[in-house]
Each structure stands twice: as structure tokens, then as C-alpha cells.
Coordinates of C-alpha atoms and ligand atoms in Angstrom, one line a residue:
X1 CA -45.7 -23.7 14.6
X2 CA -42.2 -24.0 16.0
X3 CA -42.1 -26.9 18.6
X4 CA -39.9 -26.7 21.7
X5 CA -38.1 -30.1 22.2
X6 CA -35.7 -29.4 25.1
X7 CA -35.2 -26.7 27.7
X8 CA -32.2 -26.1 29.9
X9 CA -30.4 -23.1 31.5
X10 CA -28.9 -22.4 28.1
X11 CA -32.2 -22.0 26.3
X12 CA -34.3 -24.3 24.1
X13 CA -33.9 -26.7 21.2
X14 CA -36.7 -26.0 18.8
X15 CA -38.0 -27.9 15.8
X16 CA -38.8 -25.4 12.9
X17 CA -42.3 -24.8 11.6
X18 CA -43.2 -27.7 9.3
X19 CA -43.7 -25.1 6.4
X20 CA -40.3 -23.6 6.9
X21 CA -37.7 -26.4 7.4
X22 CA -34.4 -25.0 5.8
X23 CA -32.7 -28.4 5.3
X24 CA -34.7 -31.6 4.8
X25 CA -34.0 -34.4 7.2
X26 CA -32.4 -36.7 4.7
X27 CA -30.1 -33.9 3.5
X28 CA -28.9 -33.3 7.1
X29 CA -31.8 -31.8 9.0
X30 CA -32.6 -28.4 10.7
X31 CA -33.0 -27.5 14.3
X32 CA -32.9 -24.1 16.1
X33 CA -31.4 -23.2 19.4
X34 CA -33.1 -20.2 21.1
X35 CA -31.3 -18.4 23.9
X36 CA -32.8 -18.5 27.4
X37 CA -34.3 -15.1 27.0
X38 CA -35.7 -13.4 23.8
X39 CA -33.3 -10.7 22.6
X40 CA -32.8 -8.9 19.3
X41 CA -29.0 -9.2 19.4
X42 CA -26.7 -11.7 21.2
X43 CA -24.8 -8.9 22.9
X44 CA -28.0 -8.2 24.9
X45 CA -27.6 -11.5 26.8
X46 CA -25.8 -11.4 30.1
X47 CA -22.3 -13.1 30.1
X48 CA -23.8 -16.1 32.0
X49 CA -26.7 -16.4 29.5
X50 CA -24.4 -16.1 26.5
X51 CA -22.1 -18.8 27.9
X52 CA -24.9 -21.2 28.7
X53 CA -26.5 -20.6 25.3
X54 CA -23.2 -21.3 23.5
X55 CA -22.8 -24.5 25.5
X56 CA -26.3 -25.6 24.3
X57 CA -25.6 -24.7 20.7
X58 CA -22.4 -26.7 20.7
X59 CA -24.0 -29.7 22.5
X60 CA -26.9 -29.8 20.1
X61 CA -24.7 -29.6 17.0
X62 CA -22.4 -32.3 18.4
X63 CA -25.5 -34.5 19.2
X64 CA -26.7 -34.2 15.6
X65 CA -23.3 -35.3 14.3
X66 CA -23.2 -38.2 16.8
X67 CA -26.7 -39.7 16.2
X68 CA -27.7 -38.9 12.6
X69 CA -26.3 -41.4 10.1
X70 CA -27.0 -38.9 7.3
X71 CA -24.3 -36.7 8.8
X72 CA -21.6 -39.3 8.7
X73 CA -18.6 -37.4 7.3
X74 CA -20.7 -34.2 7.3
X75 CA -20.8 -31.1 9.5
X76 CA -23.0 -28.4 10.9
X77 CA -23.5 -24.9 9.6
X78 CA -24.4 -22.5 12.4
X79 CA -26.6 -19.8 10.9
X80 CA -27.8 -16.8 13.0
X81 CA -29.2 -14.2 10.7
X82 CA -32.8 -13.3 11.3
X83 CA -33.3 -11.4 8.1
X84 CA -36.8 -12.6 7.0
X85 CA -38.5 -11.0 10.1
X86 CA -37.2 -7.7 8.8
X87 CA -38.6 -7.9 5.3
X88 CA -41.1 -5.2 4.3
X89 CA -43.6 -8.0 3.5
X90 CA -43.2 -9.7 7.0
X91 CA -45.8 -8.9 9.6
X92 CA -46.7 -6.1 10.1
X93 CA -46.7 -5.8 6.3
X94 CA -45.6 -2.8 4.4
X95 CA -43.3 -1.3 7.0
X96 CA -39.6 -0.7 7.0
X97 CA -38.6 -2.5 10.1
X98 CA -35.9 -1.7 12.6
X99 CA -33.9 -4.8 13.9
X100 CA -34.2 -3.7 17.5
X101 CA -38.0 -4.0 17.4
X102 CA -38.4 -7.0 15.1
X103 CA -35.4 -9.2 15.2
X104 CA -35.4 -12.3 17.5
X105 CA -32.1 -14.2 18.0
X106 CA -32.4 -17.9 17.1
X107 CA -29.5 -20.0 16.0
X108 CA -30.2 -22.4 13.0
X109 CA -28.3 -25.6 13.0
X110 CA -28.1 -26.7 9.4
X111 CA -27.0 -30.3 9.0
X112 CA -24.7 -30.6 5.9
X113 CA -24.6 -34.1 4.4
X114 CA -22.1 -35.2 1.8
X115 CA -25.0 -37.0 0.0
X116 CA -27.4 -34.0 0.0
X117 CA -29.7 -34.1 -3.0
X118 CA -31.1 -30.5 -2.9
X119 CA -29.2 -28.1 -5.2
X120 CA -29.5 -25.6 -2.4
X121 CA -27.4 -27.8 -0.1
X122 CA -24.8 -29.3 -2.4
X123 CA -21.8 -30.6 -0.5
X124 CA -18.8 -28.3 -0.6
X125 CA -20.9 -25.2 -1.5
X126 CA -22.3 -22.4 0.6
X127 CA -26.1 -22.7 1.1
X128 CA -28.4 -21.1 -1.4
X129 CA -31.4 -19.4 0.3
X130 CA -34.5 -18.2 -1.6
X131 CA -36.0 -14.7 -1.7
X132 CA -38.4 -14.0 1.2
X133 CA -41.5 -14.3 -1.0
X134 CA -40.4 -17.7 -2.3
X135 CA -39.4 -19.3 1.0
X136 CA -42.5 -21.5 1.5
X137 CA -42.4 -22.9 -2.1
X138 CA -38.7 -23.5 -1.7
X139 CA -39.2 -25.4 1.6
X140 CA -42.4 -27.2 0.5
X141 CA -40.7 -30.6 0.1
X142 CA -38.4 -30.3 3.1
X143 CA -39.2 -32.7 5.9
X144 CA -38.6 -32.2 9.6
X145 CA -36.3 -34.5 11.5
X146 CA -38.4 -37.4 12.7
X147 CA -39.6 -37.9 16.3
X148 CA -37.1 -40.7 16.8
X149 CA -34.2 -38.7 15.4
X150 CA -35.2 -35.8 17.7
X151 CA -35.4 -38.1 20.8
X152 CA -31.9 -39.4 20.0
X153 CA -30.6 -35.8 19.6
X154 CA -32.2 -34.6 22.8
X155 CA -31.0 -37.5 24.8
X156 CA -27.4 -37.0 23.5
X157 CA -27.6 -33.2 24.1
X158 CA -28.7 -33.8 27.7
X159 CA -25.8 -36.2 28.3
X160 CA -23.3 -33.8 26.7
X161 CA -24.7 -30.9 28.8
X162 CA -24.1 -32.8 32.0
X163 CA -20.9 -34.6 31.2
X164 CA -19.0 -32.1 29.1
X165 CA -20.5 -28.7 29.9
X166 CA -21.0 -29.1 33.7
X167 CA -24.8 -28.6 33.8
X168 CA -26.5 -30.2 36.8
X169 CA -29.9 -31.9 36.9
X170 CA -31.5 -28.7 38.2
X171 CA -30.2 -26.8 35.0
X172 CA -32.2 -29.2 32.7
X173 CA -36.0 -29.6 32.5
X174 CA -37.1 -33.2 32.4
X175 CA -38.7 -34.3 29.1
X176 CA -41.0 -37.1 27.8
X177 CA -41.9 -38.3 24.3
X178 CA -45.3 -36.8 23.4
X179 CA -47.7 -39.7 23.7
X180 CA -49.4 -38.6 20.4
X181 CA -46.6 -37.7 18.0
X182 CA -43.5 -38.9 19.8
X183 CA -41.5 -35.7 19.7
X184 CA -39.6 -34.8 22.9
X185 CA -41.6 -32.6 25.1
X186 CA -40.0 -30.6 28.0
X187 CA -41.9 -30.2 31.3
X188 CA -43.5 -26.9 31.9
X189 CA -43.7 -24.9 35.1
X190 CA -46.4 -27.1 36.5
X191 CA -44.8 -30.4 35.8
X192 CA -44.2 -33.0 33.1
X193 CA -46.2 -32.8 29.8
X194 CA -47.3 -36.0 28.1
X195 CA -48.6 -34.2 25.0
X196 CA -46.7 -31.6 23.1
X197 CA -47.9 -28.1 22.4
X198 CA -48.5 -28.8 18.7
X199 CA -50.7 -31.9 19.4
X200 CA -52.6 -30.0 22.1
X201 CA -53.4 -27.3 19.6
X202 CA -54.2 -29.8 16.9
X203 CA -51.7 -28.1 14.6
Ligands
ZN1 ZN1 -47.1 -34.2 19.9

């Protein structure tokens, strides 16, 4: 499952499903930033939503650059595509899908390291993505960013959101480290959460 790490007025920082990490942590790492409301196209967001989401995307990317040593001298690729959900073989299988019904906007932040070992992420080259049907085999050896890396990214994103992008405490949900896995876990509507959604489901 995708795991929500941080929530603010600009949306959510999300850790990809462990079976579909696009860049392995040592090669630069991969997080997503979802807008505050699910839409099929970014122009469906209100101006205020789009502005806040853009702030969160920039703060998260900068936080990755600031706290991940593997990104020393590296950069972030911001990838918003959403093609695989539209594949004929994606659920519901065997249908030619319209984007308006099946696409969900989510910005991938792809850390680009000068030392990346994967041939798909060679420094100075555009990324090489697999065909839809080969995506899980292609990503099988990719590792998620660690709980500690994610805690550092979330703490830095929170600081940048307040200090550089003008968010107030009320714009940001408090978060804790999951007491089981250690990944950052935002509060829900009924208060702080000590265990993340993934550990609660036993995923
Ligand atoms: Zn957990």
C-alpha cells in the first residue's frame, strides 16, 4: 500500500507501495506528493489548492536535497504522468480507459544521484521506465526510503512550509513516528496516531 507520511493544507507526502518504488533509496529515493483533493487533472484544483500543493511539492523536494546524503550534488525530477492507471491491463482490466474517469494526479519526486547504480537512473540521462506489464519485476530490487530518512524529510518539509511558504501551525497536521515501524504518521481527524495505517493493517 501507499503510506501517508505528512499532511498539510497543500496535500500529502506519500511513500510509494513497497512493490512499486520507482527509484531505490540509495540511488536517490522516491516519494509522491498528492494534492489536497483527488482530481484527474491539476487544472481541476482551485487556485488556492494549486498554490498550496505547489508549495508542498517544492518544500518536499528541497527537503530531500537538504537531508539525503545520496543527493549531494544531485537533483530532483518532478514527474506527474499517471499513465499506468490508464493501461488496458490496469483495473478494471480489458477496458480502454478515459483519463477523466481513471487518472488521479500524484506528483512523483524522483531523487537523482550522481552515483546511481541502476541503468534506468544513470546520471545525466533521462529516466528509463519499463512497460506496464514489467513494472513490478523492474522495481523488485528497489527499496523505499528508510523510516529515519523519511522522518528527516518530513521534519525539514514542515520547517520549510512554515518558514519559507508561510504556513501556520493550523495548516499542518501534527505527526509522530509510528511506534512499530518508525515511519512518520500524521494525525487523523480524531487525534494523533501512534501506529501507521500500514502497521495497523499488518501490510
Ligand atoms: Zn508503522
